[in-house]
Coordinates of C-alpha atoms and ligand atoms in Angstrom, one line a residue:
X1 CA 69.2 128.8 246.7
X2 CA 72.6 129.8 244.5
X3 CA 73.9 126.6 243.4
X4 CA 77.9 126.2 242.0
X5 CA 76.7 124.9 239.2
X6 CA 73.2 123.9 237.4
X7 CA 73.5 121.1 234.7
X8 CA 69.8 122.4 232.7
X9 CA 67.5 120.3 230.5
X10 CA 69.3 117.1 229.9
X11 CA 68.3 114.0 229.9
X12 CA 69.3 112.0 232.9
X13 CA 69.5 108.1 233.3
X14 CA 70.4 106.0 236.4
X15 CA 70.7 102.1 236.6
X16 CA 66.9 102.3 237.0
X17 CA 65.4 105.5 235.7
X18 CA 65.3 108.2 233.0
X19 CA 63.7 111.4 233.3
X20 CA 64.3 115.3 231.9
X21 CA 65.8 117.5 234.9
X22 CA 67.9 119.7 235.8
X23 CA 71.1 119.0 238.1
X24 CA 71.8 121.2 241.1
X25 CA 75.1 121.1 242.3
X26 CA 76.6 122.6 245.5
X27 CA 80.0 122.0 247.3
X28 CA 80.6 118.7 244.8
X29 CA 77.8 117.0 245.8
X30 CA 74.2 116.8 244.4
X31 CA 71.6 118.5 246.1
X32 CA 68.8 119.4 244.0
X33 CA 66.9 117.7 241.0
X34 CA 63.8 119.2 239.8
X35 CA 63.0 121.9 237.4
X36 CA 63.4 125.3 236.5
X37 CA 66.6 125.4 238.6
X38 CA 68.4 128.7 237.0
X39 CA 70.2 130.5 240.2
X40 CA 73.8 129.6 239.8
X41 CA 77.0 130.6 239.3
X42 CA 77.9 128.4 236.4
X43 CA 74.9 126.8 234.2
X44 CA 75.7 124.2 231.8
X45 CA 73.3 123.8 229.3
X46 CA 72.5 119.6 228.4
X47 CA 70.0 119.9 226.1
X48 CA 69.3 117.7 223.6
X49 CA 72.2 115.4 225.9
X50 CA 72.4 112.6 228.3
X51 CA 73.8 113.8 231.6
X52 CA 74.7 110.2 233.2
X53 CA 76.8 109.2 236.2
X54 CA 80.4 109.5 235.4
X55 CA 82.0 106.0 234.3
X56 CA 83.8 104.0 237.3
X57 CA 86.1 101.6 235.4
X58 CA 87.2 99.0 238.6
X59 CA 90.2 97.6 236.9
X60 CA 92.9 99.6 235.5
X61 CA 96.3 98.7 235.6
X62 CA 98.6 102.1 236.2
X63 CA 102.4 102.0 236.8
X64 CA 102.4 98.6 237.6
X65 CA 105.8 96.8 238.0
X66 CA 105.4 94.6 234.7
X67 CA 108.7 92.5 234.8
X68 CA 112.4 93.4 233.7
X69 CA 112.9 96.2 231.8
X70 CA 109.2 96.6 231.1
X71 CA 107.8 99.5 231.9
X72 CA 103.9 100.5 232.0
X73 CA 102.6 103.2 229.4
X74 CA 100.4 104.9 231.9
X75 CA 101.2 106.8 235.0
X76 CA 98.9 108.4 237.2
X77 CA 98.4 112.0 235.2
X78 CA 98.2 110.2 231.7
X79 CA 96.0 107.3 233.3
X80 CA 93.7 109.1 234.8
X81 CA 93.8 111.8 232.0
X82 CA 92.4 109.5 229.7
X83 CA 89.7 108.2 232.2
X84 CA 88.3 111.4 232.2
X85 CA 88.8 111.8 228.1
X86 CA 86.5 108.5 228.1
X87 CA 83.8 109.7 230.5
X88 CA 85.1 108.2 233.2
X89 CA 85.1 109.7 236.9
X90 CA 86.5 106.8 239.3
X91 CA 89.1 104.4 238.3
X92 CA 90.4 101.6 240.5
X93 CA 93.8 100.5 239.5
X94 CA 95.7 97.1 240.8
X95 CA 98.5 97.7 243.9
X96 CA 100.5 95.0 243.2
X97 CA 102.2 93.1 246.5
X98 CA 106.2 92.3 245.7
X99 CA 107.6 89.1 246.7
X100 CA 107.9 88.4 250.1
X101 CA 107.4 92.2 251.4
X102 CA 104.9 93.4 252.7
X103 CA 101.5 94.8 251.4
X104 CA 101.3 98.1 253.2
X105 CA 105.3 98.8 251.4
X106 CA 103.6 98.1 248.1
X107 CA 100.2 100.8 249.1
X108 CA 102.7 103.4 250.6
X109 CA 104.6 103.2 247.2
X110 CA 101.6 103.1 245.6
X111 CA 100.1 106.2 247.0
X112 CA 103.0 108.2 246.7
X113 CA 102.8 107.5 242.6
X114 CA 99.3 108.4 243.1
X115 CA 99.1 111.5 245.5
X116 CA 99.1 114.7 243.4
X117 CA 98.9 113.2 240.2
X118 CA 95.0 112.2 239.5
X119 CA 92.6 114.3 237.6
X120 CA 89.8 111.5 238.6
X121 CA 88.8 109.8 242.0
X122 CA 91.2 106.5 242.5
X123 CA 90.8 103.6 244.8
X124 CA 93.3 100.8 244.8
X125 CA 92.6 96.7 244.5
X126 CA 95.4 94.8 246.1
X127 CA 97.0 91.7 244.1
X128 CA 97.9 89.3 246.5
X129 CA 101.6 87.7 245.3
X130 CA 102.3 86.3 248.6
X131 CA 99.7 85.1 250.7
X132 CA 102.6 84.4 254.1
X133 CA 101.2 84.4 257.3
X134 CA 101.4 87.3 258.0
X135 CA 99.6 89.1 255.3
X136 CA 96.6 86.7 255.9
X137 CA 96.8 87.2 259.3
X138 CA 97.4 90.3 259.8
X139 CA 97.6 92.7 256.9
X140 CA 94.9 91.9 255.1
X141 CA 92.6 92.2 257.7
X142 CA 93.8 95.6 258.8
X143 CA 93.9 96.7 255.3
X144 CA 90.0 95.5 255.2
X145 CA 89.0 97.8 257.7
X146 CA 91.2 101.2 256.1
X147 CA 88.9 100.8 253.0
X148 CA 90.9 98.7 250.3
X149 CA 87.9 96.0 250.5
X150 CA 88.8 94.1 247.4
X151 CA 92.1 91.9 246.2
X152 CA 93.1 90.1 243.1
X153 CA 94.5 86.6 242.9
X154 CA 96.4 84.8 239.6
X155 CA 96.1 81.4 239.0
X156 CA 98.4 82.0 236.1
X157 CA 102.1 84.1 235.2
X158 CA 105.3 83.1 236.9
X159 CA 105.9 84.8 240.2
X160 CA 101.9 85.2 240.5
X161 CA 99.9 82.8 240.4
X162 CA 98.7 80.7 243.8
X163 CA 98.0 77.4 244.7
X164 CA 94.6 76.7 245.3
X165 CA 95.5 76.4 248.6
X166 CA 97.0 79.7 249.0
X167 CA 93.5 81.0 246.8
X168 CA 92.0 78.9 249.5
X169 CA 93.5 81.0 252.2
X170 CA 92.7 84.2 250.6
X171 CA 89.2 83.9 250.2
X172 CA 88.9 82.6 254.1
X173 CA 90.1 86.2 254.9
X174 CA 87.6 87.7 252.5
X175 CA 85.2 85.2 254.2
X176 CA 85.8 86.6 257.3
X177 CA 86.5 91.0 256.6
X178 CA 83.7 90.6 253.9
X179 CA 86.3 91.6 251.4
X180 CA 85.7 90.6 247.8
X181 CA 88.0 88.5 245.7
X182 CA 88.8 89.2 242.0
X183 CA 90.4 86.0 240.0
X184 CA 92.3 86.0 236.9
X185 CA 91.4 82.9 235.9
X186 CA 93.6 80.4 233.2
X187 CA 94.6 77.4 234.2
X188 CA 99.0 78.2 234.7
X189 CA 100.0 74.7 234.1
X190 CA 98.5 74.4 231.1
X191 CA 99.5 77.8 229.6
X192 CA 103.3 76.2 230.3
X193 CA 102.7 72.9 228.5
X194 CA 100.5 74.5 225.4
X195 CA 103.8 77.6 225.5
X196 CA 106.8 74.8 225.2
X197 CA 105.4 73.1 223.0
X198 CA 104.2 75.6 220.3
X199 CA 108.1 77.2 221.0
X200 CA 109.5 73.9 220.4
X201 CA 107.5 73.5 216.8
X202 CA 108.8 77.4 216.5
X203 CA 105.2 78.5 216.5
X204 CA 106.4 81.7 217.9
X205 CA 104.8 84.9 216.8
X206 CA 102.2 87.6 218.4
X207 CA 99.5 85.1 217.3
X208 CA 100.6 81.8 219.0
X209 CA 99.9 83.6 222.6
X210 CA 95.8 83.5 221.5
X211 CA 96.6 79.3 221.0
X212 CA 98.8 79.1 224.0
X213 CA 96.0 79.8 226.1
X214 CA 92.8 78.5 224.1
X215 CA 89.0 78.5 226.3
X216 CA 89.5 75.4 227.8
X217 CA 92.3 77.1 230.0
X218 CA 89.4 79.4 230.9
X219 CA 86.7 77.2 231.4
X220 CA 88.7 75.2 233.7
X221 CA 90.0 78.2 235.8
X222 CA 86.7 79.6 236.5
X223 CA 85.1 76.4 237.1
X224 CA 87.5 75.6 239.5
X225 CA 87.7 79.3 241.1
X226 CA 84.2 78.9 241.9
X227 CA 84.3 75.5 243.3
X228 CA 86.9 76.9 245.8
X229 CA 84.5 79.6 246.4
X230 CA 81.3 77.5 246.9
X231 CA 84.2 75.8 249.6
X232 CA 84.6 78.1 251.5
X233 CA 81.3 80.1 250.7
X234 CA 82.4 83.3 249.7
X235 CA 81.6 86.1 247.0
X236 CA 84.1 86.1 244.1
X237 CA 84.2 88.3 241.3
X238 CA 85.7 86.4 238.2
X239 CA 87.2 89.0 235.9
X240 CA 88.0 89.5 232.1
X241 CA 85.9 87.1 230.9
X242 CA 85.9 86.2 227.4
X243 CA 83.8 83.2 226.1
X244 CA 80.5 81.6 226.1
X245 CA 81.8 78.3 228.5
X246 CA 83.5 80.9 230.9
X247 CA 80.4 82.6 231.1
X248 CA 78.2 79.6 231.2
X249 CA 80.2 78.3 234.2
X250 CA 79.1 81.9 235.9
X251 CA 75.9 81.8 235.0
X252 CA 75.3 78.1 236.3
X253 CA 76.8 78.9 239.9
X254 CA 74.6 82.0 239.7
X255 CA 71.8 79.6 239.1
X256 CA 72.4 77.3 242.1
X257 CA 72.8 81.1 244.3
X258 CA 76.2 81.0 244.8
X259 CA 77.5 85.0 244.8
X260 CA 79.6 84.4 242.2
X261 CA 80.1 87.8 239.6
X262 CA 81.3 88.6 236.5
X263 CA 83.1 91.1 234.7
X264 CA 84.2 91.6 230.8
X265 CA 85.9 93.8 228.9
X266 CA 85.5 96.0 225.0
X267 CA 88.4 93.3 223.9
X268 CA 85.9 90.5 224.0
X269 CA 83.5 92.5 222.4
X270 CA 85.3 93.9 219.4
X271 CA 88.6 92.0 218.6
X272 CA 89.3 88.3 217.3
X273 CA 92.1 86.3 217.9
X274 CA 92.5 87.3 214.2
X275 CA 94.2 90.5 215.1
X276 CA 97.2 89.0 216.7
X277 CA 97.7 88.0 213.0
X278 CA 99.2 91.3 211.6
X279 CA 102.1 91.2 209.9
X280 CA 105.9 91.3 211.5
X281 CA 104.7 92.1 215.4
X282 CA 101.6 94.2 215.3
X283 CA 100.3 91.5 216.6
X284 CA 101.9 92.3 220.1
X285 CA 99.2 95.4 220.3
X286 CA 96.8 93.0 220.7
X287 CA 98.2 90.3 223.2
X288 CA 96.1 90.6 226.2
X289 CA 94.9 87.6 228.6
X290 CA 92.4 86.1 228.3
X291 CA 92.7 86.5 224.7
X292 CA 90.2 88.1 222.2
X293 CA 88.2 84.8 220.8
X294 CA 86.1 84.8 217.8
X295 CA 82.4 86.2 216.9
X296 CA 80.8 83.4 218.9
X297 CA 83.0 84.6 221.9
X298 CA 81.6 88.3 221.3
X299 CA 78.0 87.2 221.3
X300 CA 78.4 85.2 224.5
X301 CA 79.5 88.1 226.1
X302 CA 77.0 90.3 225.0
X303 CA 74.6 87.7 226.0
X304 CA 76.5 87.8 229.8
X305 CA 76.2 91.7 230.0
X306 CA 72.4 91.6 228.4
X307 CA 70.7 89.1 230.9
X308 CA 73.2 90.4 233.9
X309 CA 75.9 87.2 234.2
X310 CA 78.7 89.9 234.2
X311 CA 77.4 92.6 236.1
X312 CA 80.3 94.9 235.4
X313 CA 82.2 96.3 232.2
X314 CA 85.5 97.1 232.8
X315 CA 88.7 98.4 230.4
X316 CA 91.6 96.1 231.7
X317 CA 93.7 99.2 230.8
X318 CA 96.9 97.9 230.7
X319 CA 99.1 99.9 228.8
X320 CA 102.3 99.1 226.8
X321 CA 103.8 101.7 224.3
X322 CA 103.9 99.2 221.1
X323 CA 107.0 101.2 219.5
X324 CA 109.4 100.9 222.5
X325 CA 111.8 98.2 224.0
X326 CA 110.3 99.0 227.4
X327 CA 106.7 97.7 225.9
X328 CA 105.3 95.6 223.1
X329 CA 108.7 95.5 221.6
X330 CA 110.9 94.1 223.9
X331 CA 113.6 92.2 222.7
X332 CA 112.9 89.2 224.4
X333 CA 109.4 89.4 222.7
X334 CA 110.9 89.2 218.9
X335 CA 112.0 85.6 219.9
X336 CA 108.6 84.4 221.3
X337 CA 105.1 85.7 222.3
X338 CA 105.9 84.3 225.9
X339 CA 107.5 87.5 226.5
X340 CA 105.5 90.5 225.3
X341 CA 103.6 92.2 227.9
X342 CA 100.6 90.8 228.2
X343 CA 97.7 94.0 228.1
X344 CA 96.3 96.4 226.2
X345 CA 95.3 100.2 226.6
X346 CA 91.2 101.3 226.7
X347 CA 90.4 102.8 229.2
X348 CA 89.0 105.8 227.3
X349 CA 87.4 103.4 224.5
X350 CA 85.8 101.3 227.1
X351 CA 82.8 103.5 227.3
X352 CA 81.9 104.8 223.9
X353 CA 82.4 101.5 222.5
X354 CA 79.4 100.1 225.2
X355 CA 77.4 102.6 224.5
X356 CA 77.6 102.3 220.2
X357 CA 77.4 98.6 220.2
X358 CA 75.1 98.5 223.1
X359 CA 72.6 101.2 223.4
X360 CA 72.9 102.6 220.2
X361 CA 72.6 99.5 218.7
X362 CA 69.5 97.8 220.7
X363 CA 71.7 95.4 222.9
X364 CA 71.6 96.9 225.8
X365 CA 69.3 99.8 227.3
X366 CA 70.7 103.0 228.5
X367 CA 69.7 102.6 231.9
X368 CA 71.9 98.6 231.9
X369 CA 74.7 101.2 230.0
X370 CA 74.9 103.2 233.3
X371 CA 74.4 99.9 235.6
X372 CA 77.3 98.4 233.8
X373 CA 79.4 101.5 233.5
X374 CA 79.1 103.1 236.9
X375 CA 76.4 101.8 239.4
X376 CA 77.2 98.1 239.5
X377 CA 81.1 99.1 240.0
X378 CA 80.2 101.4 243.3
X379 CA 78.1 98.5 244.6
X380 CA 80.4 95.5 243.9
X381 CA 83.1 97.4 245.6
X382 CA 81.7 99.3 248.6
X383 CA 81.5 102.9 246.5
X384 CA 77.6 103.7 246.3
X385 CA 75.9 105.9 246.6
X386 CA 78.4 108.1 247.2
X387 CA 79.7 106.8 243.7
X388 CA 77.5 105.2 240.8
X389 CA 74.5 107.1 240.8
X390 CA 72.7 110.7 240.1
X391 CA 71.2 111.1 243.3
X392 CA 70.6 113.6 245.6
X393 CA 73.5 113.2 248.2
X394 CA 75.8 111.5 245.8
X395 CA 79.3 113.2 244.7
X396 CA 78.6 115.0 241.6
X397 CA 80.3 112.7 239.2
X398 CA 78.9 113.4 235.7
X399 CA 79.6 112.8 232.5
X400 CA 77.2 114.9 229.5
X401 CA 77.1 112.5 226.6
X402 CA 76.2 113.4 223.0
X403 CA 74.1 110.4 222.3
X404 CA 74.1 111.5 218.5
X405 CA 77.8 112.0 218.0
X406 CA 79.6 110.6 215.4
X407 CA 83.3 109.5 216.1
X408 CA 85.5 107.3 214.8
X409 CA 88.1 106.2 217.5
X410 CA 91.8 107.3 216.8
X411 CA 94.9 107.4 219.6
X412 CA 95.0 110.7 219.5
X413 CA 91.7 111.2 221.1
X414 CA 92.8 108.8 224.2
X415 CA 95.5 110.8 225.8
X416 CA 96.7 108.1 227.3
X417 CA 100.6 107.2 227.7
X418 CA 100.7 104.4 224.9
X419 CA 101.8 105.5 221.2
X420 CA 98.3 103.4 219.5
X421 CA 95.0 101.5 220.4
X422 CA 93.8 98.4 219.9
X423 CA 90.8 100.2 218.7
X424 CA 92.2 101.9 216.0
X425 CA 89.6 103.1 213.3
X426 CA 86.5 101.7 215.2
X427 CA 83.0 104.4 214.2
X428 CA 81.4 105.1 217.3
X429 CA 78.0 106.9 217.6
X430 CA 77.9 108.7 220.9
X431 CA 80.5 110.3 223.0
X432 CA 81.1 112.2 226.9
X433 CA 81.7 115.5 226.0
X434 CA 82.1 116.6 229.4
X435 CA 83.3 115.4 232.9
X436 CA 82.8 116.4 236.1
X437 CA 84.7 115.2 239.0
X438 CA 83.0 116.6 242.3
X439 CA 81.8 119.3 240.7
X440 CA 84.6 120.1 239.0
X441 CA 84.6 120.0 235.1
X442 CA 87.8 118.1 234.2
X443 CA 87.2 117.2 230.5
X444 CA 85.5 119.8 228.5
X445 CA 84.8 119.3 224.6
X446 CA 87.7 118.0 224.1
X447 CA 89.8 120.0 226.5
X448 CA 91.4 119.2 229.3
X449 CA 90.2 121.7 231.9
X450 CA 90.8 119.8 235.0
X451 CA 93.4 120.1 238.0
X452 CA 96.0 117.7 238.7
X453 CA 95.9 116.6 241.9
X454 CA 92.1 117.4 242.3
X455 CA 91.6 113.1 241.9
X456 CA 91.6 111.9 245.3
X457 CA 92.0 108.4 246.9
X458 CA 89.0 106.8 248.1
X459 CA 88.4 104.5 251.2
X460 CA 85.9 102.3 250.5
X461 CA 83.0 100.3 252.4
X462 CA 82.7 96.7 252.2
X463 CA 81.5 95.3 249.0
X464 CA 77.5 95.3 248.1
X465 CA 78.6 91.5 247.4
X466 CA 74.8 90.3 248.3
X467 CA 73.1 92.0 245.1
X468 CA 73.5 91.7 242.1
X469 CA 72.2 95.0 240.4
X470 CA 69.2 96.3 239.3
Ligands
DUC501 N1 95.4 90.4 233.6 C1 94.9 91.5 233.8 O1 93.9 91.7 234.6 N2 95.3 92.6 233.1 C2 96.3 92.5 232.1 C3 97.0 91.2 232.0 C4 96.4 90.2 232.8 O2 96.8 89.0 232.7
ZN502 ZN1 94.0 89.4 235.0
ZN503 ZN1 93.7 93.5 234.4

């Protein structure tokens, strides 16, 4: 048989296995593994590489309305872009539901943004702003069953956050369409009261926001979010999460069998609440939510991802430009850290930053580096194994790692839309030097080869929400 394309002599790992083999690859999919494969019109030769599923990163934040005069770093092209840069094949960014219109408005916008624009695979979460009647009733359902199985819910920021009844309500739908809920979870009454008063003792630079919203916010949040979950006995996936108590709250319902996941992020794993410290505002690069904590904070979540709590490692790429009074700058955000947008760009850090502190550093093993980079993400939301996995059948999403490359991280190797990152100067063995997209190369040794456009939107099954990974 003449194959498109051969992938020869690497070194492939999936979430369970690792063995030398070649990669056969015919109409974007991947139809042969074995060896000695050498008919084909392209061969790429891996060895002496790791040839691993492409990264799925399941929560981006791209072109998302981010308040007055605010705008997001990252459109479609430059999000996506620097997805691929980072070995990343599949992104799922956040739709987010306006006020009191209704959710199909805010997907056909959406799309529209979308369509044309992506040089990886997309699939879109919905944040639920406005649970009326008629989007539990109706829309929601009916958006179940078109393939957007998963929506995100705030119990925190002003025009956000729900009730716990209205969370309530939300995860009955999921209950019933088998949908999977994502929760942001910091307690938004809190936040308020900590805010007003550290604003009315003036405490109001970058820094303050890591004090406005200390772990007890957190703890509280998730311990509560699961409660309401064990209610109404329901999967939820609780994201971002950044400290040992957060996780320990996971782990404990995981304990008793509740389906209750968990997801963290590279900010929890390199940065302190002491980088919000820099001098002036270069502080505001680092405001995100949850904060970064403190070295403690980074071994607990290391702990999470190394005995399986959080089963997924995402980016939260949420990118401002920090020179701009659209982003980090804004005006209003020179008179208190209430008003800088809250997020920080990495989605092309995400993965070589897992793979130098984890696999190359005996944390993790390279076969929980692919679970918690790609196959845990198709599972948890209704993607594999299509997605996730190098299997015969599956799209041909790859990304060819150098597992011996040196590299220390710099914003010009992102290509995202932002103007710096938060990871700045960080040495990083091991990087994607290639990825494929279907079959179709997109990041080549630095190079964008890729089509725009060739990223397409994905329907997706209902969550895997009964296992837990391998
Ligand atoms: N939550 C996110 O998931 N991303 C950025 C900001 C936030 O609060
Ligand atoms: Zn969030
Ligand atoms: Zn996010």
């Amino acid at each position: 048989m003449t194959f498109d394309t051969v992938i020869r002599n690497g070194t492939v790992a999936t979430a369970s296995d690792t063995f030398t083999c070649d990669v056969g690859i015919e109409a974007g999919k991947i139809v042969a593994l074995g060896r000695g494969l050498d008919d084909a019109r392209e061969i790429i030769d891996a060895t002496a590489r790791l040839v691993l599923p492409g990264g799925i990163d399941s929560h981006v934040h791209i072109s998302q309305p981010s308040g007055e005069g605010i705008v997001m770093a990252d459109d479609f092209e430059t999000g996506t872009r620097s997805a691929a840069f980072g070995g990343n094949t599949t992104v799922l960014p956040f739709c987010l539901q306006e006020k009191g219109r209704p959710l199909r408005e805010a997907l056909t916008n959406y799309h529209a943004l979308a369509e044309g624009n992506c040089y990886t695979d997309v699939s879109f979460h919905l944040i639920i702003s406005d649970p009326s009647e008629a989007v539990l009733g109706q829309e929601l359902p009916a958006l179940v069953a078109d393939g957007y199985s998963s929506f995100k819910v705030f119990m925190t920021y002003e025009g956000l956050a729900l009730s716990d009844r209205e969370i309530l309500e939300v995860m009955s739908v999921a209950r019933e369409t088998g949908a999977l809920v994502m929760i942001h979870a910091e307690n938004y009454d809190a936040i308020r009261f900590l805010t007003d008063r550290l604003e009315r003792a003036g405490k109001t630079a970058p820094h303050f926001h890591a004090a406005s919203r200390p772990i007890a916010v957190e703890r509280e949040a998730t311990h509560r979010a699961i409660s309401l979950a064990e209610l109404v006995d329901v999967p939820i996936m609780i994201v971002h999460v950044s400290n040992r108590e957060a996780m320990e709250e996971i782990r404990r319902a995981q304990q008793k069998g509740l389906n209750i996941y968990g997801e963290t992020c590279p900010q929890y794993l390199v940065l302190t609440a002491r980088d919000l410290e820099g001098l002036n505002m270069e502080g505001a690069k680092y405001v995100c939510s949850p904060p970064p904590r403190d070295e403690a904070s980074q071994a607990a979540c290391w702990e999470g991802l190394r005995t399986g709590v959080f089963s997924t490692f995402s980016s939260d790429h949420c990118p401002f430009r920090y020179d701009d009074p659209a982003g980090k700058l804004a005006p209003k955000g020179r008179t208190s850290f209430r008003w800088v947008p809250n997020g920080i760009p990495g989605v092309a850090a995400r993965l070589p930053i897992l793979f130098s502190e984890g696999v190359v550093k005996g944390r993790i093993s390279l076969n929980q580096f692919v679970a918690l980079s790609a196959t845990n993400h198709a599972r948890t939301y209704g993607l594999y194994p299509r997605k996730g996995t190098i299997a015969i059948g599956a799209d041909a999403d790859i990304a060819i790692w150098d597992p011996e490359r040196r590299v220390t991280i710099t914003h010009a190797l992102m290509q995202d839309g932002a103007d710096y990152t938060p990871y700045e100067g960080i040495e990083v063995t091991g990087w994607p030097e290639l990825t494929m997209v279907r079959g179709q190369t997109v990041v080549r040794d630095g190079a964008l080869v890729g089509r725009k456009g060739f990223g397409t939107h994905l329907s997706r099954d209902l969550p895997n929400a009964g296992r837990r990974g391998p």
